[in-house]
Coordinates of C-alpha atoms and ligand atoms in Angstrom, one line a residue:
X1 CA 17.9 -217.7 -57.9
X2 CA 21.3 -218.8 -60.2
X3 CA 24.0 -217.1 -59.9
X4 CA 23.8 -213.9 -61.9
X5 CA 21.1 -213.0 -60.1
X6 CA 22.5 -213.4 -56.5
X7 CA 25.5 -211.9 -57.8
X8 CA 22.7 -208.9 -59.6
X9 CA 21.1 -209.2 -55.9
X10 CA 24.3 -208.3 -53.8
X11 CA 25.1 -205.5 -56.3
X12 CA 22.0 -203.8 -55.8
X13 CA 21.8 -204.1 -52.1
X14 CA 25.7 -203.0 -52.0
X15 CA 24.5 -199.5 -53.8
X16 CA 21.7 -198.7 -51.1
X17 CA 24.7 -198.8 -48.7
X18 CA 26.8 -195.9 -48.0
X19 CA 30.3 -195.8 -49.8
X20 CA 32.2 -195.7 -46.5
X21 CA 30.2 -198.7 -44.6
X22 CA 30.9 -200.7 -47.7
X23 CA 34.7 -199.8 -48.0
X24 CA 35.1 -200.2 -43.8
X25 CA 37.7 -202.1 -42.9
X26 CA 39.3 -202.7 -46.6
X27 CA 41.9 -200.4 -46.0
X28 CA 44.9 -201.4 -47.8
X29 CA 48.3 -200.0 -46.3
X30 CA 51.2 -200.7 -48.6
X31 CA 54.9 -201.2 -47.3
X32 CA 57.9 -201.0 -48.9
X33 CA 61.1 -202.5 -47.4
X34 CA 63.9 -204.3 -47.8
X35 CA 63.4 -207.3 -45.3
X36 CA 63.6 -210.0 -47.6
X37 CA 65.9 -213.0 -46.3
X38 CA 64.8 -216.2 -45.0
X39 CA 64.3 -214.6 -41.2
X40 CA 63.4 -211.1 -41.8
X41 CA 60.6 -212.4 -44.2
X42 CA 59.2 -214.8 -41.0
X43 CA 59.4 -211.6 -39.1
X44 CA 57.6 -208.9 -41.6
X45 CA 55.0 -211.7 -41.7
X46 CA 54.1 -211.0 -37.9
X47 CA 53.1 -207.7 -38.9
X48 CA 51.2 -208.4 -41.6
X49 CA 49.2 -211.3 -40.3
X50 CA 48.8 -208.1 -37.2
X51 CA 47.5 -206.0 -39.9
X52 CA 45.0 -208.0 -41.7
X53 CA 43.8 -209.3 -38.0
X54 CA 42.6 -205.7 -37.6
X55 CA 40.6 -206.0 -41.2
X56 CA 43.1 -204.5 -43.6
X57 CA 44.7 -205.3 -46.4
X58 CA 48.2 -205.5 -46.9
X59 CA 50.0 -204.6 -50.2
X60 CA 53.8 -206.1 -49.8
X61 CA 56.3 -204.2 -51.4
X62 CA 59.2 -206.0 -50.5
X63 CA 62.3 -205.0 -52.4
X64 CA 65.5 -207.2 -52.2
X65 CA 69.0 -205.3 -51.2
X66 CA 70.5 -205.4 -48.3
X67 CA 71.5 -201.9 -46.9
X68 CA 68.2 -201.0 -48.2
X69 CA 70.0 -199.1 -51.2
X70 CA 67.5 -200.5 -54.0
X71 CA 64.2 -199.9 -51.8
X72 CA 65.8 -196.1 -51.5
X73 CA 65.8 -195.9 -55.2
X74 CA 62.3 -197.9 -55.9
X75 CA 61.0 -195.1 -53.3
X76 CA 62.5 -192.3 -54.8
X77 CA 61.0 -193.2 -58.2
X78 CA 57.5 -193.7 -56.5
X79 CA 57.8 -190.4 -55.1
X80 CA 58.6 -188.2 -57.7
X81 CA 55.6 -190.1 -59.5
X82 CA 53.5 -188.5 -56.8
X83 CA 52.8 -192.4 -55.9
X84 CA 54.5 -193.1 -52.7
X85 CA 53.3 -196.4 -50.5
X86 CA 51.7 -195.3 -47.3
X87 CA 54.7 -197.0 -45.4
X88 CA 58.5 -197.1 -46.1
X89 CA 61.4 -198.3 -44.4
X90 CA 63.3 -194.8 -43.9
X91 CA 66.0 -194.3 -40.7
X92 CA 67.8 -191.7 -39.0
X93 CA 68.6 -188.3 -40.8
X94 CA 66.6 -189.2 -43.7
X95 CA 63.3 -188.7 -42.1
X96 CA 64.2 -185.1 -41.9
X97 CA 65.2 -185.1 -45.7
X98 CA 62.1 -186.7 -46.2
X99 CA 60.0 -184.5 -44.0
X100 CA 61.3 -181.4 -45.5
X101 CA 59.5 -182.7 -48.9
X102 CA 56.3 -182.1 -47.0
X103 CA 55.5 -185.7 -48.5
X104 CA 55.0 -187.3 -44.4
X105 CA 52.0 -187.5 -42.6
X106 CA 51.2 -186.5 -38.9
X107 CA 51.1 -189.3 -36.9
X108 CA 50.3 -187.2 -33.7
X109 CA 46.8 -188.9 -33.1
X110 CA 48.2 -192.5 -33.1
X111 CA 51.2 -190.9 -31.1
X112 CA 49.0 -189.7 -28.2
X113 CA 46.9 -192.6 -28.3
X114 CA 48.7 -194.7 -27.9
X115 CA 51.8 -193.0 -25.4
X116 CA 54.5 -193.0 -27.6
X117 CA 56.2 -189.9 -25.7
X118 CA 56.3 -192.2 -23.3
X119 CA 57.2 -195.7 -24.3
X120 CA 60.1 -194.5 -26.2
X121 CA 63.6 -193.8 -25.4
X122 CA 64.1 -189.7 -25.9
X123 CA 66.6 -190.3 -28.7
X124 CA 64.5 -192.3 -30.6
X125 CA 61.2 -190.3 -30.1
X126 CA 63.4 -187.1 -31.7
X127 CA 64.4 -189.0 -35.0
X128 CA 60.8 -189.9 -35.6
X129 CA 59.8 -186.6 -35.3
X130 CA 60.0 -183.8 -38.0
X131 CA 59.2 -180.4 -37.0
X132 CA 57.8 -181.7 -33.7
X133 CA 55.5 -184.3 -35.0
X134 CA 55.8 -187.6 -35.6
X135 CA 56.0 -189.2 -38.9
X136 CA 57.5 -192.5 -38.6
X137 CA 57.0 -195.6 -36.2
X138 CA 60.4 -197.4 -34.9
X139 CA 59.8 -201.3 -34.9
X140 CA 63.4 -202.2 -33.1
X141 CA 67.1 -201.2 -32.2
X142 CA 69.0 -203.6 -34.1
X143 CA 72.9 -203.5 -33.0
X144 CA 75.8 -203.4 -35.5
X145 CA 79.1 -204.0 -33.4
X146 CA 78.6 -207.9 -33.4
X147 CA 80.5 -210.3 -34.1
X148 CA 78.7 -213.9 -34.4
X149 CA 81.1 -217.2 -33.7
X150 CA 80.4 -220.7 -34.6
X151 CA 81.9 -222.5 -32.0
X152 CA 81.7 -225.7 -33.8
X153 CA 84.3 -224.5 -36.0
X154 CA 86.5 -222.6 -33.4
X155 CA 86.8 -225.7 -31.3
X156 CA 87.8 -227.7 -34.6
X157 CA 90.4 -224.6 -35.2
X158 CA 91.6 -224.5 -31.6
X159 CA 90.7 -220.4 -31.7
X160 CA 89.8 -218.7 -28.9
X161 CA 86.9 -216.3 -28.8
X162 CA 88.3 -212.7 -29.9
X163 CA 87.8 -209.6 -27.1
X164 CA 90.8 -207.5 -29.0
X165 CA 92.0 -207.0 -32.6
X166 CA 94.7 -208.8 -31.8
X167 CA 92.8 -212.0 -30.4
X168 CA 90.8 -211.5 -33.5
X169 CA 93.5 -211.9 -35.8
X170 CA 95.0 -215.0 -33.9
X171 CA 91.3 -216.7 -34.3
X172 CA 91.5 -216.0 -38.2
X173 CA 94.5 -217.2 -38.2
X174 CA 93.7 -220.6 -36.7
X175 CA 90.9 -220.7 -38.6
X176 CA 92.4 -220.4 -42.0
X177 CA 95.3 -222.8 -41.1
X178 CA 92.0 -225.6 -40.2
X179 CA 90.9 -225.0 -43.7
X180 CA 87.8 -222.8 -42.8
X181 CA 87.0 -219.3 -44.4
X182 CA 87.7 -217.3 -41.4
X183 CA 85.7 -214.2 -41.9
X184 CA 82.2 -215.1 -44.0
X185 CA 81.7 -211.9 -46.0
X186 CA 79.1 -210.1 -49.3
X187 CA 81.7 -207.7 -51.3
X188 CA 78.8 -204.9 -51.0
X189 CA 79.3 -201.6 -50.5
X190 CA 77.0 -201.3 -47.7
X191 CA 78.5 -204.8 -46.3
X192 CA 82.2 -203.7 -46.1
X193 CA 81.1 -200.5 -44.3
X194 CA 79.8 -201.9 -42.0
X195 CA 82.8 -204.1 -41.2
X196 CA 85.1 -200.6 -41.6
X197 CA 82.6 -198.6 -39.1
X198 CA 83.5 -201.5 -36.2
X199 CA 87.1 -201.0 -37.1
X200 CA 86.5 -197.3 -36.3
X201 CA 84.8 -198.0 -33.3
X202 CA 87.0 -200.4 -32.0
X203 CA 89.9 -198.2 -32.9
X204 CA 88.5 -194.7 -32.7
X205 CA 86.7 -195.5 -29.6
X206 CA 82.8 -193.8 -29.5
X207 CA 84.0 -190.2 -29.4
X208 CA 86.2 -190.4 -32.0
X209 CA 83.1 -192.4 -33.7
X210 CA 81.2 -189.6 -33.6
X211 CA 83.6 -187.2 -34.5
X212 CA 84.4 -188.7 -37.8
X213 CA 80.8 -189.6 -38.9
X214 CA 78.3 -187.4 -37.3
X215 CA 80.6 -184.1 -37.0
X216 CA 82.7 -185.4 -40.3
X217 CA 85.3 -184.1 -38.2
X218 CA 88.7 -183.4 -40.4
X219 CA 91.3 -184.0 -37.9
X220 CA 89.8 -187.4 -36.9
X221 CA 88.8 -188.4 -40.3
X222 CA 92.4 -187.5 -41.5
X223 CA 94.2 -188.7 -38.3
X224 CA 96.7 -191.1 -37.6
X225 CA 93.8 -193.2 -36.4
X226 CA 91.6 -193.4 -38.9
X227 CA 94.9 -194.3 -41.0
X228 CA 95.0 -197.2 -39.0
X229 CA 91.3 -198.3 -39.7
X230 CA 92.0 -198.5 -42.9
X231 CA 95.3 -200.4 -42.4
X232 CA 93.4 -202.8 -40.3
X233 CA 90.6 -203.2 -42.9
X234 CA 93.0 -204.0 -45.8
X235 CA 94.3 -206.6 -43.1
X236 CA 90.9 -208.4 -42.3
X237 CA 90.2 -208.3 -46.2
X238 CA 92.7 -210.9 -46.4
X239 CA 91.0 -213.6 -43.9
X240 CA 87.7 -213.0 -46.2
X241 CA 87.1 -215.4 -49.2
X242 CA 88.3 -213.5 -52.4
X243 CA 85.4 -214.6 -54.3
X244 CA 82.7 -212.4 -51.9
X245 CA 81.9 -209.7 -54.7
X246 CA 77.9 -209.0 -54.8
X247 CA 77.0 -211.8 -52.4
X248 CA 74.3 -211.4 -50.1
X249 CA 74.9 -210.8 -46.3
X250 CA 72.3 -214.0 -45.2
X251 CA 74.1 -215.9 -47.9
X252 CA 77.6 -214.9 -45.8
X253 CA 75.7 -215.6 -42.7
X254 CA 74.6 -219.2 -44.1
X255 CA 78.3 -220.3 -44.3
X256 CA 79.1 -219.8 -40.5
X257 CA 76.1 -221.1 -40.0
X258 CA 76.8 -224.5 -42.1
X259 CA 80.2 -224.8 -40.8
X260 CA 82.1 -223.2 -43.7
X261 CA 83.3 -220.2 -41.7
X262 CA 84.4 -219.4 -38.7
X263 CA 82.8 -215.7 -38.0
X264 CA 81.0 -213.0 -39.7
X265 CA 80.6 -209.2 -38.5
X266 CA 77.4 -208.0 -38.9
X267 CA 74.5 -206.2 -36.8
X268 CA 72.0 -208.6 -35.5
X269 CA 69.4 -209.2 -37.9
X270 CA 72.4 -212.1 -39.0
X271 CA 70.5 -213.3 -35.9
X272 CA 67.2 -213.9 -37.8
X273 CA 69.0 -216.0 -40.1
X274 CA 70.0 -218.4 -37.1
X275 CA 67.0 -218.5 -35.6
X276 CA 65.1 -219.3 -38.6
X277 CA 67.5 -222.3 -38.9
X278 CA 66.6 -223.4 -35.6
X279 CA 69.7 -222.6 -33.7
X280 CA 69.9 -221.9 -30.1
X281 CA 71.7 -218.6 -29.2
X282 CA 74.9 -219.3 -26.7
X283 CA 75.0 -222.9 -27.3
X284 CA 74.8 -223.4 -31.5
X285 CA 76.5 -220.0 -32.0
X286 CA 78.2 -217.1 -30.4
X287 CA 77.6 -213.8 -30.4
X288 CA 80.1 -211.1 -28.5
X289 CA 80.8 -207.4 -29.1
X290 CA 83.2 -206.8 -32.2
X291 CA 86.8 -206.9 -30.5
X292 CA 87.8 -203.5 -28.9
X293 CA 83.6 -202.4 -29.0
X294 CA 82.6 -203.7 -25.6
X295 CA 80.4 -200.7 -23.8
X296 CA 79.7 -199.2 -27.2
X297 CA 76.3 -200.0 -28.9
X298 CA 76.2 -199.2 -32.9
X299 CA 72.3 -198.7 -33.0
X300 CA 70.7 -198.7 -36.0
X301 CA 66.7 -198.5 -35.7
X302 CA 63.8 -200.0 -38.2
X303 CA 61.3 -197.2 -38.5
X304 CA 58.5 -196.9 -40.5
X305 CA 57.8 -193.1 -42.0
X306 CA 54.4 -193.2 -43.1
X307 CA 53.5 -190.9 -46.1
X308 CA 50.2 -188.7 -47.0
X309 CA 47.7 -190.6 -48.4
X310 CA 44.0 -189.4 -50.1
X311 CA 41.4 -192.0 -48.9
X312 CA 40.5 -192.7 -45.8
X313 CA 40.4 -196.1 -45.7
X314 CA 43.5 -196.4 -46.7
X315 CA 44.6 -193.7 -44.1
X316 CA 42.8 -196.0 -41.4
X317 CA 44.7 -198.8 -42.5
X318 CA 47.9 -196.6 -41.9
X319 CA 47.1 -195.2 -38.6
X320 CA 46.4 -199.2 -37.5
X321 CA 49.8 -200.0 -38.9
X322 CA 51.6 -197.4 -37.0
X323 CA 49.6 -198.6 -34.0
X324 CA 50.5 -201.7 -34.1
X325 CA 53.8 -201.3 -34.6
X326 CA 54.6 -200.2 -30.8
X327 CA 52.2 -203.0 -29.5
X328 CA 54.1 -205.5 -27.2
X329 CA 52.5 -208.4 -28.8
X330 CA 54.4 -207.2 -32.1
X331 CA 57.2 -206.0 -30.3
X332 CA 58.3 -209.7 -29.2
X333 CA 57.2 -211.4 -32.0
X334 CA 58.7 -209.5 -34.5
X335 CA 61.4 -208.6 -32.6
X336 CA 62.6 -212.1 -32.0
X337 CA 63.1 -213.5 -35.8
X338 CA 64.3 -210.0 -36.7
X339 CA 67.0 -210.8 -34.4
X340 CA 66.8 -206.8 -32.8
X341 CA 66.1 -205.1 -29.5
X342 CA 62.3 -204.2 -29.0
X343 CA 62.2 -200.0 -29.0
X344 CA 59.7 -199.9 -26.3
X345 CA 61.6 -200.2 -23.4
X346 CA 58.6 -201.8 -20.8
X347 CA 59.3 -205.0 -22.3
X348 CA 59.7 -208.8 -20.1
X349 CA 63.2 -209.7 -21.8
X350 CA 62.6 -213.1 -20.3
X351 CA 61.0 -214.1 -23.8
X352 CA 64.3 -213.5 -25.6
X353 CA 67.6 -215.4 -26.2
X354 CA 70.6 -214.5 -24.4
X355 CA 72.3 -212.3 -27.4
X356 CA 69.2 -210.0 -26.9
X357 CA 69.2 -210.3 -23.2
X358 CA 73.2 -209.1 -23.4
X359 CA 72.2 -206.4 -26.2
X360 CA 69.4 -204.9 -23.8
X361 CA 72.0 -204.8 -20.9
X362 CA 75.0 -202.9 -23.5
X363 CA 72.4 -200.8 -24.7
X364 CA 71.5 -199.5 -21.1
X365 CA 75.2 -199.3 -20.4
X366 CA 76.2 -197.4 -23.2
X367 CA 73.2 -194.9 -22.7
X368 CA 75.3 -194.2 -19.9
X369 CA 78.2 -192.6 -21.3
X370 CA 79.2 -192.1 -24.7
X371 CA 78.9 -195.5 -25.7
X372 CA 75.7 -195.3 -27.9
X373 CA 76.8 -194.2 -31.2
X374 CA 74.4 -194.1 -34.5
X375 CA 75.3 -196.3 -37.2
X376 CA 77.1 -194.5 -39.8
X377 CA 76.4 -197.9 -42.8
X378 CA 73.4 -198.2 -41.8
X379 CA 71.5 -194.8 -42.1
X380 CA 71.9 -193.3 -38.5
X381 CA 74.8 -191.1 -38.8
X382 CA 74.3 -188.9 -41.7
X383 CA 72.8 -187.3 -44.5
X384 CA 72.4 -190.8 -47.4
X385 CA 74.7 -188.5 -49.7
X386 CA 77.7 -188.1 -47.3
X387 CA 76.9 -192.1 -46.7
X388 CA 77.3 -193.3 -50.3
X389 CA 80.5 -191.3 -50.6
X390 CA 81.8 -193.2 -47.4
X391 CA 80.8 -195.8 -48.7
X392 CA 82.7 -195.7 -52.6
X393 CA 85.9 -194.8 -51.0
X394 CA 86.0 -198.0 -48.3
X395 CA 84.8 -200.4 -50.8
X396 CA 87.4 -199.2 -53.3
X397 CA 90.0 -199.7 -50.7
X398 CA 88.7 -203.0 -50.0
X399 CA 88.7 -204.7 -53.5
X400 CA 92.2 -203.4 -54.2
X401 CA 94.8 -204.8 -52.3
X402 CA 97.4 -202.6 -53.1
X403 CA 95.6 -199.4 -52.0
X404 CA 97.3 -197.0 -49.3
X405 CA 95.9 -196.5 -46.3
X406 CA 97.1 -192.8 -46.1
X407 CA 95.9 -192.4 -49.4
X408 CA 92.7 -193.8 -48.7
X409 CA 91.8 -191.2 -45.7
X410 CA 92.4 -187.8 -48.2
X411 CA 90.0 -189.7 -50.6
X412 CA 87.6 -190.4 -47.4
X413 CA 87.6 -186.4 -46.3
X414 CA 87.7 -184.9 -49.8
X415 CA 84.4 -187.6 -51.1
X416 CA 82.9 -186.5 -47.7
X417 CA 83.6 -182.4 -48.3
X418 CA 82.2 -182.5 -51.6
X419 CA 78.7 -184.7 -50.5
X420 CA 77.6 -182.4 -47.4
Ligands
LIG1 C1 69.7 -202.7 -42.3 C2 68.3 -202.8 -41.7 C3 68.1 -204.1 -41.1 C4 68.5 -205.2 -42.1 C5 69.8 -204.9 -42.8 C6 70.1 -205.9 -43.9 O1 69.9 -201.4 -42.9 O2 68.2 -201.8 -40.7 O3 66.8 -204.2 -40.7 O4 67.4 -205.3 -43.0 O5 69.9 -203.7 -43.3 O6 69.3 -205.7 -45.0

């Protein structure tokens, strides 16, 4: 037999055999998301290699933007084609926008299956849930009130590790007089908010956290206080290099890491970039709360909102990605290079470095009280729209050094007023 007729041979036996037999297991569940530096890829890789174990195909749709702020747009696009993937990266409020569509799938099946009711914290059971039912699979809690600390370069400085603004301030201080870049930071929009929304915390404390991004509050977001943020911010802009417009926050990450900065604020997937350079949390870097944040936890949790899809192959291959995604295999593995917590909370934290360790013991503490806050940069807080008008007003204030502060918290309420 040559070859066109083995080939002529397998055709014909493949169209005695039923349509789904021959499709089983080929699947193909597409993802988009923006996890696309150095770490974060190693750790989207656990899942796919998870995915394809199972007999599935994987369709990457990866794209780059930190914040997420492109993928948001790429998705929207999709969307309104009537093309969505069967899996995006949407957080917090937004899987209500989303759900409201009517463009998300149950996921109840996998849910019960597989206990999710159970495994997750209450909190974050409710934001994957539209209308009762879940839609969307959380992968971690990642934590945003961090600050990570190259001791290297502190020692060389003669700074001491910052617990208050203050001692913050006396670090960068060092630092810049020992020649380093004190603050490592990526003049994005996303990137400065999340540096202002520590400030808040540190300075509003977690109630008045809340009050200004997930009541949008007036009296706190035009207060004295929230004055002072802003003052503060304009304050650290000046220990960041001047030449930070557009860079990428890995890329800011890479310079404490190589000994060209001193610190950088950022939530912990910065961690995924350490670890993926081989460096051992608590000895080759630091990382503590962000000064005046200890007992408060910024969460900001990776979920996966899965969308309504036609075949069922394909809707196989998205029920065995949700699946997986709670799995503790996955859990650790992922959750390790992706530098977060692991959502399910029957995890052995033995497996994981000692900034994990501490962020599993803050998060329990500040489920306490009024310590766990959501992540107001990073999708948890509020409606995407109110978001991008937070964020336009800080990172004008930021790049002009001039600005007023005072000034600076009218624009804040009246951007805010006219997104909600
Ligand atoms: C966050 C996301 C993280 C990380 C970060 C940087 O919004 O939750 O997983 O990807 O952006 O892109």
């Amino acid at each position: 037999m040559n070859a066109i007729h083995r080939l002529a041979a397998v055709i014909s036996l493949a169209s005695l055999l039923p349509l789904s037999a021959l499709a089983a297991d080929t699947g193909t569940v597409e993802v988009l998301h923006w996890w696309t530096s150095g770490g974060e890829a190693k750790a989207v890789e656990t899942l796919k290699q998870q995915v394809e174990k199972d007999g599935f195909n994987w369709k990457d749709n990866a794209v780059a933007g930190g914040g997420g702020a492109a993928a948001m747009t790429v998705l929207k696009t999709r969307a309104i084609s009537g093309n969505p993937p069967a899996a995006a990266q949407i957080k917090g409020p937004d899987i209500q926008e989303w759900g409201a569509l009517g463009l998300l799938t149950n996921l109840d099946d996998v849910a019960t299956a597989n206990q999710w009711d159970a495994l997750l914290p209450k909190k974050v059971a409710q934001i994957m849930k539209y209308d009762g039912h879940y839609v969307a699979v959380p992968v971690n809690i990642h934590r945003v009130n961090w600050l990570w600390i190259n001791p290297e370069v502190f020692a060389k400085a003669g700074a001491k590790v910052p617990t208050t603004l203050d001692e913050l301030f006396d670090a960068a201080d060092k630092l810049k007089a020992a020649g380093f870049v004190p603050l490592a930071h990526g003049g994005q929009p996303w990137q400065d908010s999340t540096v202002f929304e520590d400030l808040a915390l540190s300075i509003l404390g977690p109630k008045g956290f809340k009050a200004a991004f997930v009541d949008l509050d007036e009296a706190t977001l035009t207060g004295d206080k929230m004055v002072e943020v802003f003052k503060t911010l304009q304050k650290l802009g000046t220990y960041m290099d001047a030449n930070r417009a557009g860079r990428d926050w890995n890329i800011a990450a890479a310079e404490v890491i190589n000994g060209k900065a001193g610190m950088q604020v950022m939530g912990d997937w910065a961690k995924s970039e350490w670890t993926a350079a081989g460096k051992v949390a608590g000895k080759d870097y630091q990382c503590v709360p962000f000064p005046g944040t200890q007992g408060s936890f910024a969460y900001n949790i990776d979920s996966l909102a899965m969308f309504k899809l036609k075949e069922p192959n394909d809707i196989k291959a998205q029920n065995d990605l949700a699946k997986v995604a709670l799995e503790p295999q996955f859990q650790s593995v992922f959750n390790q290079n992706k530098g977060s917590l692991p959502v399910r909370q029957d995890m052995d934290m033995s497996q994981f470095d000692a900034c994990t360790q501490k962020s599993a013991v803050d998060f329990k503490e500040a489920e306490q009280g009024d310590g766990l806050q959501p992540s107001m940069a990073h999708n948890m807080a509020t409606t995407l729209a109110v978001q991008g008008a937070i964020f336009d007003v800080v990172t004008n204030f930021l790049n002009d050094p001039k600005a007023d502060p005072a000034n600076a918290v009218k624009q804040l309420n009246s951007a805010i007023k006219s997104a909600k």
